[in-house]
Amino acid sequence: MRRALLATAISAALTLAACSPSPSTESVNQTQQAGDMQNNSANIFMSPSPLFDQAPQFDKIAMADYLPAFTEGMAQQQTEITRIANNPEPATFENTLVAMELSSVLLDRVSHVFFALSGVISNEEFQNIEAELAPKLSAHSDNIYLNPSLFARVETIYADKASLNAEDQRLVDYYHTKFLRAGAKLNDAEKTQMRAINEQISSLQTDFSQNLLASFKNDVIEVTDKNLLAGLSDAEITGLAEAAKNAGKQGYMITLVNTTRQPILASLSNRDMRQQIWQASANRAMDNNGPVLLKLVKLRAEKANLLAYANWASYATADQMAKEPKAIFAILDELAPQALAKAKIEAAEIEEQMHADGVSGSVQAWDWAYYAEKVREAKYELDDNLVKPYFELNSVLENGLFFAMEKFYGIHFKERKDLPVYHEDVRLFEVFNQDNSSIGLFYFDPYAREGKGGGAWMDAFVSQSFLLNEKPVVFNVLNIVKPTKGQATLLSFDEATTLFHEFGHAAHGLFSQVKYPSLAGTSTARDFVEFPSQFNEDWDIEPTVIANYALNNKTGEAIPAALLERVLDSVKFGQGYDTVEYLAAALLDMEWHMIGADANISDVAGFEQQALQKHGLDYAPIPPRYKSAYFSHTFAGGYSAGYYAYLWTEVFAADAFAHIQNEGGMTRENGDDFRQKILSIGNSKDLMQSYVEFRGQQPSTQALLKRRGLIH
């Protein structure tokens, strides 16, 4: 899940100056206030959406609504925070922490929509607003969490929390920790320094994100000679021609995806063309984002030092399940040699295929995907042109994912075409329990397009909360290449798996049964939040599920048993590459955030190489999944010193899925148990305790190693 940035944005707001107008400006201000009130009365965000489950009114939102709504929402929150902090009554859980939970209703409403849409239909207007908001949001977050009177009330409640129920105690701990980590115990001079650092960090993260969005538009590969595209299907070539035409370019246009690895490299037979694409991918955004990330890591280290942490990695992991960097390095470094050994076995097979094709020398990064596909096809007699017709998008979604979710959780889906969506490609479903009670809404946005961030993610337009009487309204985003009009959308098996993965996040949000917004749904430690999504992946290969959705898109015939067996056997193929690629990125993220505030780094590429050498992963054929200049997980916020979480949580996912299989597999009893003990609780309980209650013990790494094919 990519959008951890949203939580930061929502918790922030503007400060209102508590000063009276001078006589010379009073009439001007009164006129301005009257105009603001008139404008606000027409602003779509000023009132809760009247639509079902408060679904956003996408057909009525205007760009001009956002800034006034943010300004008013932040002003309302600041007024309420001031009232709470200055309340003459003794501090209680209700008059302080519950009041804080209720203080940002308008701000939350506009933030959820704005930051969601800025990732899926972004344009220059969105980017300008985001750049303007970033420092203001950061400043107000500081005004809340560096407020000494407010913190004193929180401390009082924290000292007497034993009388509260478990979920209330969890909220007390949440806020107390948040204040401490924001710097509530710093002196005035240190708080001033903290405010300045936070403002700079916020602006730099926005710069990094916007530079990367610009890169998706600018760092494209233009091809004029159709022969260079040999290996692609006619439909793929037509799609590249249409992309070029839509962008006002001649010939064919290849747009990069966010990872270093580019899926198109698996098909292109022209080696020079592959090298050009790979180098464009690996070197993109460096000129703009290199200087940004160097400033950013230094500022993060300075912030960590102010809070008495040795480095940002220590600060970032202190409130996670891992607790400290050494626990993370212990797991990553244990897996690295096993993964690299597996990858080198794969490399030997690939080089054998290369040499058979008359290509001498060792495998290069731009060769790997192409020849790995040839090895895979030979080893498992698989051809994507034979496999893809059985993985048509609508069948994967409805006959696969929805079918699996109904069998496991007893839920069902009904498409809603009476509510507006934010783009014509988006589909909207209402989700129901078995007894037909409504759970919430689910938006599905599958296709890549200009203005949409790379990758796949889940987020919420409305988060579940019993306190606010709100049901969840969530969405999934993918980046599948849209076929030409009238053509079916045929997925790779990896893309089908991603679809299942992202709905694991959606289920986490939909099944939330939590009172307080701050603890609901996916608002957990980031090294837990990927657990439900990775757990959900494995249902796409459950025999009854795959038999139900792997249907030929033209004939409706089920995938032949022999072909299906080869597809399933091939799932673990290339896991050496995949694991090394991931570990390299995770370790690179950690090393950037282990540096001290006094470090003097000027060479981004040099630092990358040294970091990988340190951990034995400087292996040229397999670069990190993300190089630094486009590593948005870590430098656009959210997952800084946290990219390790995908592997950390895969330990939980593999262990939990193995447990489910041992207990009878896809049964309603198992689904209800997982839903109740894992998915419904959000962050309202200790997360490891919740896992142990579900599993009966802490997770083991054995299932993960088997899942990735690193052991038998």
XYZ file of C-alpha atoms in Angstrom:
712
model
C 0.000 0.000 0.000
C 1.527 3.187 -1.196
C -0.482 5.986 0.295
C 0.913 6.303 3.792
C 1.447 9.990 2.966
C -2.234 10.664 3.521
C -2.063 10.127 7.264
C 0.517 12.903 7.569
C -1.563 15.281 5.506
C -4.781 14.644 7.377
C -3.252 15.218 10.798
C -2.069 18.699 9.842
C -3.749 22.110 9.497
C -3.172 25.863 9.349
C -2.709 28.170 12.322
C -5.117 31.074 12.758
C -3.648 34.278 14.086
C -5.624 35.388 17.155
C -5.403 39.109 16.493
C -8.081 41.765 16.031
C -8.161 43.867 12.851
C -7.087 47.481 13.070
C -9.732 50.123 12.327
C -8.196 50.805 8.913
C -8.519 47.182 7.817
C -11.731 46.174 9.601
C -14.129 46.992 6.725
C -11.844 45.267 4.216
C -11.705 42.135 6.380
C -15.474 42.129 6.886
C -15.928 42.268 3.111
C -13.419 39.464 2.664
C -15.115 37.341 5.344
C -18.501 37.834 3.686
C -17.020 36.736 0.363
C -15.386 33.723 1.979
C -18.666 32.702 3.623
C -20.470 32.992 0.289
C -17.789 30.960 -1.474
C -17.750 28.352 1.295
C -21.507 27.908 1.177
C -21.161 26.638 -2.396
C -18.093 24.544 -1.652
C -18.889 20.855 -2.044
C -16.671 19.848 0.884
C -18.272 22.082 3.501
C -20.998 19.549 4.239
C -20.939 15.764 4.390
C -21.720 14.156 1.064
C -25.435 13.326 0.853
C -24.629 10.298 -1.301
C -24.746 6.704 -0.093
C -22.108 6.079 2.626
C -20.867 9.655 2.032
C -19.368 8.636 -1.319
C -17.611 11.701 -2.790
C -19.593 13.856 -5.204
C -17.038 13.527 -7.989
C -19.425 15.033 -10.524
C -19.662 18.258 -8.509
C -16.148 18.791 -7.145
C -14.340 21.779 -8.644
C -10.607 22.433 -8.383
C -11.517 25.758 -6.793
C -13.094 23.878 -3.873
C -9.902 22.359 -2.518
C -7.862 25.243 -1.086
C -10.828 26.988 0.617
C -11.929 23.678 2.108
C -8.425 22.933 3.390
C -8.160 26.444 4.813
C -11.536 26.267 6.556
C -10.989 22.698 7.705
C -7.633 23.529 9.191
C -9.025 26.657 10.806
C -11.863 24.688 12.390
C -9.439 22.105 13.702
C -7.107 24.730 15.146
C -9.994 26.460 16.903
C -11.080 23.161 18.423
C -7.519 22.229 19.424
C -7.101 25.591 21.150
C -10.373 25.031 23.025
C -9.248 21.556 24.133
C -5.816 22.736 25.225
C -7.232 25.677 27.206
C -10.185 23.842 28.748
C -10.272 24.814 32.452
C -11.855 21.481 33.360
C -9.523 18.631 34.413
C -8.262 16.554 31.521
C -10.348 13.483 30.768
C -10.298 10.930 27.995
C -13.566 12.329 26.601
C -12.798 16.064 26.779
C -9.294 15.692 25.367
C -8.618 12.638 23.212
C -12.133 11.957 21.956
C -12.454 15.681 21.310
C -9.229 15.530 19.258
C -10.640 12.642 17.224
C -13.630 14.862 16.403
C -11.610 17.986 15.645
C -10.762 17.373 11.987
C -13.961 16.204 10.286
C -13.860 18.774 7.468
C -10.105 18.527 7.062
C -10.317 14.739 6.821
C -13.089 14.963 4.253
C -11.175 17.154 1.826
C -7.814 15.513 2.534
C -9.045 12.013 1.750
C -10.411 13.102 -1.618
C -7.654 15.496 -2.636
C -4.688 13.260 -1.860
C -6.434 10.266 -3.398
C -7.200 12.063 -6.640
C -3.789 13.719 -6.824
C -2.368 10.224 -7.300
C -4.828 9.034 -9.940
C -5.827 12.067 -12.062
C -3.047 14.506 -11.261
C -2.373 17.570 -13.364
C -0.576 20.874 -12.939
C -3.412 22.287 -10.815
C -3.235 19.372 -8.377
C 0.531 19.701 -8.194
C 0.413 23.446 -7.527
C -2.136 22.994 -4.741
C -0.135 20.141 -3.222
C 3.036 22.248 -3.249
C 1.220 25.136 -1.569
C -0.375 22.886 1.045
C 2.674 20.869 2.065
C 4.405 23.438 4.298
C 1.094 24.681 5.724
C -0.041 21.202 6.666
C 3.325 20.494 8.221
C 3.217 23.730 10.229
C -0.169 22.997 11.677
C 0.737 19.470 12.602
C 3.538 21.027 14.617
C 1.101 23.498 16.181
C -0.901 20.567 17.496
C 1.826 18.182 18.617
C 4.202 20.819 19.960
C 1.481 22.507 22.030
C 2.667 22.218 25.663
C -0.771 22.749 27.224
C -2.294 20.049 25.074
C 0.550 17.647 25.786
C 0.183 18.238 29.531
C -3.426 17.071 29.320
C -2.393 13.981 27.330
C 0.280 13.181 29.931
C -2.314 13.392 32.701
C -4.589 10.937 30.915
C -1.653 8.640 30.089
C -0.684 8.443 33.768
C -4.195 7.314 34.739
C -5.103 5.160 31.723
C -5.480 1.894 33.692
C -9.111 2.711 34.432
C -9.994 2.803 30.716
C -11.076 -0.095 28.513
C -8.551 -1.715 26.150
C -9.435 0.231 23.001
C -9.461 3.539 24.882
C -6.051 2.711 26.355
C -4.786 1.997 22.854
C -5.898 5.468 21.744
C -4.142 7.031 24.753
C -0.932 5.207 23.829
C -1.327 6.270 20.198
C -1.556 9.961 21.018
C 1.067 9.922 23.757
C 3.565 8.288 21.413
C 2.675 10.687 18.617
C 3.320 13.706 20.834
C 6.639 12.327 22.029
C 7.789 11.507 18.500
C 6.779 14.972 17.329
C 9.014 16.575 19.963
C 6.564 17.583 22.681
C 9.319 17.433 25.327
C 11.752 19.660 23.405
C 12.578 23.142 24.700
C 11.354 26.228 22.837
C 14.497 26.649 20.758
C 14.458 22.994 19.766
C 10.768 23.207 18.865
C 11.517 26.144 16.586
C 14.237 24.096 14.931
C 11.868 21.133 14.614
C 9.221 23.263 12.915
C 11.743 24.474 10.354
C 12.982 20.949 9.651
C 9.460 19.580 9.278
C 8.506 22.317 6.838
C 11.565 21.615 4.716
C 11.014 17.843 4.797
C 7.403 18.244 3.737
C 8.320 20.497 0.813
C 11.158 18.235 -0.326
C 8.947 15.142 -0.247
C 6.425 16.995 -2.401
C 9.206 18.076 -4.777
C 10.414 14.481 -5.062
C 6.909 13.210 -5.830
C 6.216 15.899 -8.395
C 9.593 15.432 -10.094
C 8.768 11.759 -10.426
C 5.347 12.495 -11.909
C 7.049 14.781 -14.428
C 9.491 11.983 -15.208
C 6.644 9.637 -16.158
C 5.613 12.211 -18.741
C 9.040 13.298 -19.963
C 11.283 10.234 -19.686
C 9.561 8.268 -22.423
C 11.185 6.258 -25.205
C 10.192 7.326 -28.708
C 10.562 4.754 -31.462
C 10.167 5.506 -35.154
C 11.255 2.161 -36.584
C 8.591 -0.486 -36.016
C 11.185 -3.230 -36.537
C 12.764 -2.295 -33.206
C 9.564 -3.475 -31.522
C 9.883 -7.053 -32.721
C 8.586 -9.487 -30.114
C 5.575 -7.401 -29.139
C 2.087 -8.428 -30.195
C 0.181 -6.446 -32.786
C -2.144 -5.185 -30.056
C 0.807 -3.991 -27.943
C 2.369 -2.192 -30.911
C -0.962 -0.556 -31.719
C -1.198 0.583 -28.111
C 2.260 2.193 -28.302
C 1.257 3.954 -31.528
C -1.897 5.302 -29.894
C 0.114 6.458 -26.875
C 2.426 8.399 -29.174
C -0.478 9.925 -31.066
C -2.225 10.979 -27.853
C 0.991 12.627 -26.673
C 1.450 14.472 -29.977
C 4.452 12.394 -30.984
C 5.355 10.405 -34.080
C 5.768 6.651 -34.286
C 5.553 4.701 -31.038
C 5.940 5.761 -27.397
C 7.020 3.557 -24.497
C 6.154 4.913 -21.056
C 8.143 3.644 -18.085
C 6.577 1.982 -15.066
C 7.841 2.899 -11.621
C 10.169 -0.044 -10.982
C 13.662 -0.414 -12.428
C 12.489 -3.577 -14.170
C 10.298 -2.813 -17.187
C 7.751 -5.502 -18.176
C 8.211 -4.747 -21.879
C 11.801 -6.041 -21.703
C 10.497 -9.597 -21.425
C 9.183 -9.412 -24.998
C 11.502 -7.177 -27.024
C 14.005 -9.191 -29.063
C 16.214 -6.243 -30.097
C 19.007 -6.096 -27.519
C 19.960 -2.459 -28.224
C 16.323 -1.446 -27.778
C 16.193 -3.294 -24.458
C 19.383 -1.587 -23.285
C 18.016 1.844 -24.216
C 14.817 1.242 -22.245
C 16.618 -0.185 -19.225
C 19.087 2.707 -19.068
C 16.260 5.225 -19.385
C 14.555 3.487 -16.478
C 17.612 3.155 -14.258
C 18.860 6.720 -14.744
C 15.600 8.670 -14.741
C 14.861 11.640 -12.485
C 18.421 11.709 -11.112
C 19.176 15.298 -12.118
C 16.105 16.622 -10.313
C 15.672 14.145 -7.474
C 19.319 13.474 -6.642
C 19.797 16.876 -4.945
C 16.355 16.609 -3.325
C 16.991 13.255 -1.663
C 20.442 14.312 -0.404
C 18.877 17.277 1.395
C 16.056 15.090 2.624
C 18.162 12.370 4.258
C 20.269 15.009 5.998
C 17.200 16.773 7.384
C 15.688 13.485 8.537
C 18.924 12.666 10.367
C 18.861 16.104 12.024
C 15.269 15.563 13.131
C 16.149 12.162 14.576
C 19.069 13.685 16.491
C 16.788 16.347 17.988
C 14.630 13.529 19.350
C 17.665 11.703 20.763
C 17.829 8.994 18.096
C 21.122 8.093 16.428
C 19.645 8.265 12.943
C 16.376 8.321 11.054
C 16.198 4.530 10.776
C 16.238 4.241 14.572
C 13.523 6.885 14.858
C 11.381 5.425 12.064
C 11.397 1.870 13.415
C 10.935 2.644 17.120
C 7.129 2.559 16.916
C 6.979 -0.331 14.458
C 6.878 -4.054 15.161
C 10.601 -4.340 14.348
C 11.463 -1.758 17.066
C 15.069 -1.195 15.916
C 17.209 -1.393 12.746
C 19.309 -4.342 13.904
C 16.219 -6.576 13.915
C 15.604 -5.636 10.292
C 19.198 -6.107 9.174
C 19.231 -9.504 10.904
C 16.422 -10.786 8.671
C 17.503 -9.070 5.444
C 21.139 -10.098 5.769
C 20.162 -13.658 6.618
C 18.128 -13.931 3.424
C 20.534 -12.064 1.123
C 23.121 -14.846 0.531
C 20.420 -17.472 0.037
C 18.612 -15.268 -2.451
C 21.799 -14.361 -4.330
C 22.839 -18.007 -4.564
C 19.431 -18.834 -6.057
C 19.710 -15.879 -8.460
C 23.121 -17.016 -9.708
C 21.679 -20.451 -10.492
C 19.007 -18.655 -12.501
C 21.690 -16.518 -14.183
C 23.549 -19.647 -15.337
C 20.373 -20.947 -16.999
C 19.796 -17.566 -18.631
C 23.349 -17.322 -19.964
C 23.056 -20.818 -21.416
C 19.984 -19.636 -23.324
C 21.765 -16.456 -24.436
C 24.734 -18.381 -25.769
C 22.413 -20.751 -27.599
C 20.957 -17.660 -29.291
C 24.443 -16.517 -30.315
C 24.826 -13.785 -27.675
C 28.233 -14.010 -26.016
C 29.331 -12.764 -22.612
C 27.519 -12.613 -19.302
C 23.919 -11.622 -18.713
C 23.254 -7.886 -18.386
C 20.393 -6.226 -16.550
C 18.554 -5.546 -19.829
C 18.919 -9.189 -20.895
C 17.505 -10.836 -17.797
C 13.755 -10.505 -18.340
C 13.928 -11.450 -22.032
C 16.001 -14.595 -21.579
C 14.365 -15.511 -18.275
C 11.101 -15.605 -20.195
C 12.673 -17.901 -22.777
C 13.964 -20.185 -20.015
C 10.571 -20.132 -18.334
C 8.826 -20.971 -21.588
C 11.232 -23.832 -22.256
C 11.196 -25.119 -18.692
C 7.453 -25.011 -18.258
C 6.442 -24.871 -21.948
C 4.685 -21.573 -21.279
C 3.968 -18.822 -23.753
C 2.275 -15.670 -22.515
C 0.265 -15.554 -25.723
C -1.188 -18.918 -24.721
C -1.605 -18.056 -21.040
C -2.964 -14.493 -21.087
C -6.283 -15.321 -22.794
C -7.189 -17.230 -19.629
C -6.595 -14.189 -17.389
C -9.076 -11.651 -18.689
C -9.521 -8.726 -16.301
C -13.253 -8.981 -15.614
C -13.040 -12.721 -15.088
C -10.090 -12.362 -12.704
C -12.017 -9.690 -10.785
C -15.476 -11.230 -10.645
C -14.981 -14.971 -11.140
C -11.704 -14.963 -9.238
C -11.391 -12.328 -6.533
C -15.093 -11.812 -5.790
C -15.705 -15.575 -5.898
C -12.855 -16.207 -3.437
C -14.013 -13.466 -1.081
C -17.545 -14.858 -1.062
C -16.313 -18.380 -0.290
C -13.907 -17.283 2.440
C -15.743 -14.364 4.055
C -19.335 -14.803 2.865
C -19.404 -11.353 1.235
C -20.820 -10.413 -2.155
C -20.592 -7.443 -4.511
C -23.157 -5.428 -6.428
C -22.057 -2.901 -9.036
C -23.404 0.610 -8.430
C -23.793 2.757 -11.535
C -25.991 5.320 -9.810
C -23.068 6.982 -8.008
C -20.435 9.175 -9.708
C -16.843 8.038 -10.260
C -13.744 10.168 -10.801
C -12.781 8.633 -14.177
C -14.636 6.701 -16.828
C -12.409 3.636 -16.296
C -13.452 3.292 -12.645
C -16.034 0.739 -11.505
C -17.891 0.996 -8.198
C -19.280 -1.859 -6.105
C -21.277 -2.041 -2.903
C -20.054 -4.837 -0.625
C -22.489 -6.911 1.453
C -22.285 -9.480 4.213
C -23.974 -12.847 3.718
C -27.087 -11.527 5.485
C -27.254 -8.686 2.905
C -26.228 -6.009 5.407
C -24.098 -3.403 3.662
C -20.408 -3.192 4.567
C -19.290 -0.262 2.423
C -18.188 0.786 -1.068
C -15.285 -0.405 -3.233
C -13.941 1.533 -6.248
C -11.768 -0.316 -8.783
C -9.410 1.708 -11.021
C -7.404 -0.703 -13.215
C -5.770 1.181 -16.098
C -2.578 3.226 -16.490
C -3.011 6.761 -17.812
C -1.295 10.122 -17.878
C -1.492 11.843 -14.491
C -1.646 8.566 -12.587
C 1.191 7.457 -10.325
C 2.970 4.203 -11.086
C 2.415 0.976 -9.190
C -0.650 -0.279 -7.358
C -2.227 0.751 -4.067
C -5.293 0.992 -1.861
C -6.696 3.975 -0.012
C -9.947 5.255 1.472
C -12.243 8.140 0.622
C -14.046 7.534 3.924
C -12.543 5.534 6.792
C -14.668 3.334 9.038
C -15.450 4.745 12.494
C -18.152 3.949 15.040
C -17.444 7.303 16.705
C -18.378 9.160 13.511
C -20.911 6.555 12.384
C -19.041 6.171 9.088
C -18.798 3.109 6.877
C -15.691 2.476 4.764
C -15.451 3.783 1.200
C -12.219 2.379 -0.250
C -10.525 2.032 -3.619
C -7.885 -0.036 -5.395
C -5.564 1.317 -8.074
C -3.672 -0.763 -10.646
C -1.634 0.271 -13.688
C -2.593 -2.230 -16.369
C -2.030 -1.151 -19.971
C -5.425 -0.330 -21.452
C -6.118 -2.233 -24.673
C -7.443 -0.634 -27.810
C -11.197 -0.137 -27.930
C -13.081 -3.394 -28.326
C -10.162 -5.554 -27.233
C -10.179 -7.628 -24.050
C -7.857 -6.721 -21.174
C -5.606 -9.758 -20.820
C -3.435 -9.935 -17.707
C -0.190 -11.617 -16.911
C -0.361 -13.941 -13.948
C 1.681 -11.373 -11.960
C -0.926 -8.701 -12.698
C -3.681 -11.048 -11.554
C -1.756 -11.621 -8.320
C -1.415 -7.852 -7.828
C -5.185 -7.505 -8.157
C -5.669 -10.035 -5.336
C -2.921 -8.345 -3.285
C -4.496 -4.909 -3.388
C -7.906 -6.212 -2.416
C -6.273 -7.663 0.690
C -5.730 -4.032 1.709
C -9.290 -3.183 0.698
C -10.637 -6.021 2.863
C -8.574 -4.657 5.759
C -10.334 -1.312 5.327
C -13.789 -2.719 4.620
C -13.863 -5.143 7.548
C -12.694 -2.602 10.131
C -14.845 -2.572 13.281
C -13.155 0.143 15.320
C -14.497 3.111 17.240
C -11.779 5.710 16.704
C -10.704 6.941 13.247
C -7.026 7.067 14.223
C -7.031 3.322 14.948
C -9.317 2.090 12.176
C -8.725 0.001 9.084
C -5.227 0.103 7.630
C -3.951 2.673 10.178
C -1.516 0.149 11.615
C 2.248 -0.103 11.828
C 3.559 -0.204 8.274
C 5.395 -3.459 9.027
C 1.984 -5.016 9.656
C -0.172 -3.327 7.036
C 1.176 -5.410 4.132
C 0.327 -8.656 5.938
C -3.379 -8.852 4.945
C -2.585 -7.964 1.324
C 0.163 -10.544 0.938
C -2.016 -13.130 2.643
C -4.757 -12.440 0.095
C -2.405 -13.021 -2.854
C -2.339 -16.765 -2.419
C -6.060 -17.192 -3.021
C -5.432 -16.606 -6.736
C -3.771 -20.032 -6.963
C -6.250 -21.879 -4.735
C -7.492 -24.698 -7.027
C -11.231 -23.989 -6.837
C -10.633 -20.260 -7.343
C -8.298 -20.444 -10.321
C -10.530 -23.061 -11.952
C -13.415 -20.585 -11.657
C -11.711 -17.574 -13.240
C -8.999 -18.882 -15.585
C -11.379 -19.054 -18.539
C -10.556 -18.419 -22.182
C -11.791 -14.920 -22.973
C -13.239 -16.005 -26.332
C -14.472 -19.545 -25.811
C -15.182 -19.530 -22.072
C -13.339 -22.827 -21.743
C -11.398 -23.444 -18.527
C -7.642 -23.365 -18.734
C -6.394 -26.866 -19.662
C -5.194 -28.836 -16.645
C -1.706 -29.321 -18.085
C -1.308 -25.615 -18.833
C -2.623 -24.669 -15.396
C -0.170 -27.057 -13.767
C 2.682 -25.419 -15.658
C 1.465 -21.943 -14.651
C 1.356 -22.966 -10.983
C 4.732 -24.705 -11.201
C 6.208 -21.545 -12.682
C 5.029 -19.326 -9.811
C 8.312 -19.843 -7.944
C 10.405 -19.399 -11.087
C 12.640 -16.354 -10.852
C 12.303 -15.996 -7.089
C 16.053 -15.587 -6.762
C 15.873 -12.502 -8.975
C 12.730 -11.184 -7.287
C 14.159 -11.605 -3.793
C 17.541 -10.051 -4.600
C 15.835 -7.146 -6.384
C 13.623 -6.507 -3.363
C 16.353 -6.975 -0.729
C 18.633 -4.568 -2.595
C 15.967 -1.854 -2.455
C 15.092 -2.541 1.180
C 18.733 -2.439 2.273
C 19.362 0.685 0.203
C 16.451 2.381 1.960
C 17.827 1.386 5.369
C 21.382 2.516 4.566
C 20.227 5.945 3.404
C 18.596 6.365 6.789
C 21.444 5.027 8.895
C 23.632 8.019 8.019
C 24.319 10.687 10.609
C 23.389 14.352 10.355
C 27.035 15.274 9.787
C 27.496 12.928 6.818
C 28.674 14.616 3.638
C 27.319 12.644 0.694
C 27.302 14.126 -2.791
C 27.374 11.083 -5.096
C 24.028 9.287 -5.075
C 25.100 6.501 -7.435
C 28.319 5.977 -5.473
C 26.398 5.673 -2.211
C 24.045 3.131 -3.791
C 26.963 0.984 -4.926
C 28.701 1.106 -1.542
C 25.466 0.215 0.275
C 24.899 -2.826 -1.931
C 28.541 -3.926 -1.642
C 28.260 -3.774 2.143
C 25.479 -6.371 2.080
C 26.872 -8.523 -0.722
C 24.191 -7.510 -3.231
C 26.232 -5.421 -5.683
C 25.282 -7.773 -8.506
C 24.995 -5.878 -11.794
C 22.445 -8.140 -13.545
C 19.943 -7.508 -10.733
C 19.653 -3.834 -9.770
C 17.455 -2.693 -6.855
C 13.744 -2.729 -7.581
C 13.867 1.024 -7.080
C 16.955 3.142 -7.448
C 17.127 6.188 -5.237
C 15.973 8.878 -7.674
C 12.596 7.191 -8.218
C 12.228 5.424 -4.869
C 8.990 7.165 -3.915
C 8.255 4.752 -1.062
C 11.161 6.207 0.872
C 11.714 9.718 -0.505
C 8.131 10.839 -1.035
C 7.438 9.775 2.548
C 5.414 6.979 4.046
C 7.903 4.117 3.902
C 11.213 5.820 4.744
C 13.338 3.217 6.559
C 10.277 1.042 6.080
C 10.480 -0.659 2.701
C 11.645 -3.765 4.565
C 8.026 -4.108 5.696
C 6.977 -5.997 2.579
C 9.294 -8.883 3.453
C 8.710 -8.601 7.187
C 4.969 -8.920 6.677
C 5.390 -11.685 4.114
C 6.684 -13.764 7.024
C 3.274 -13.260 8.682
C 1.380 -13.806 5.417
C 3.105 -17.068 4.509
C 2.842 -18.386 8.066
C -0.855 -17.462 8.324
C -1.729 -18.964 4.950
C 0.077 -22.204 5.808
C -1.880 -22.280 9.073
C -5.180 -21.768 7.214
C -4.313 -24.603 4.854
C -3.562 -26.885 7.791
C -6.939 -25.973 9.312
C -8.994 -26.899 6.266
C -8.238 -24.139 3.770
C -10.899 -21.901 2.246
C -13.707 -22.409 4.745
C -16.087 -19.861 6.196
C -14.922 -20.795 9.687
C -11.351 -19.905 8.784
C -12.438 -16.752 6.994
C -14.540 -15.559 9.909
C -11.646 -16.232 12.281
C -9.162 -14.258 10.172
C -11.655 -11.451 9.671
C -12.455 -11.169 13.373
C -8.942 -11.498 14.820
C -6.871 -9.724 12.148
C -8.872 -7.635 9.682
C -11.524 -6.111 11.933
C -9.309 -4.765 14.692
C -7.300 -2.104 12.851
C -4.756 -0.820 15.351
C -7.089 -1.118 18.346
C -5.034 -3.954 19.886
C -1.401 -4.948 20.126
C -0.679 -6.339 16.676
C 1.589 -9.210 17.678
C -0.871 -10.196 20.393
C -3.634 -10.251 17.776
C -1.548 -12.475 15.522
C -0.794 -14.888 18.341
C -4.504 -15.029 19.226
C -5.214 -15.987 15.619
C -2.283 -18.328 15.008
C -1.524 -19.669 18.479
C 2.130 -18.654 18.218
C 4.449 -16.067 16.697
C 5.233 -16.523 12.987
C 8.050 -18.681 11.652
C 10.151 -17.864 8.538
C 9.933 -21.427 7.211
C 6.710 -20.861 5.286
C 8.196 -17.719 3.689
C 11.298 -19.570 2.476
C 9.094 -22.262 0.962
C 6.735 -19.675 -0.532
C 9.650 -18.045 -2.339
C 11.189 -21.364 -3.369
C 14.394 -20.688 -1.452
C 14.039 -23.991 0.387
C 12.022 -27.119 -0.404
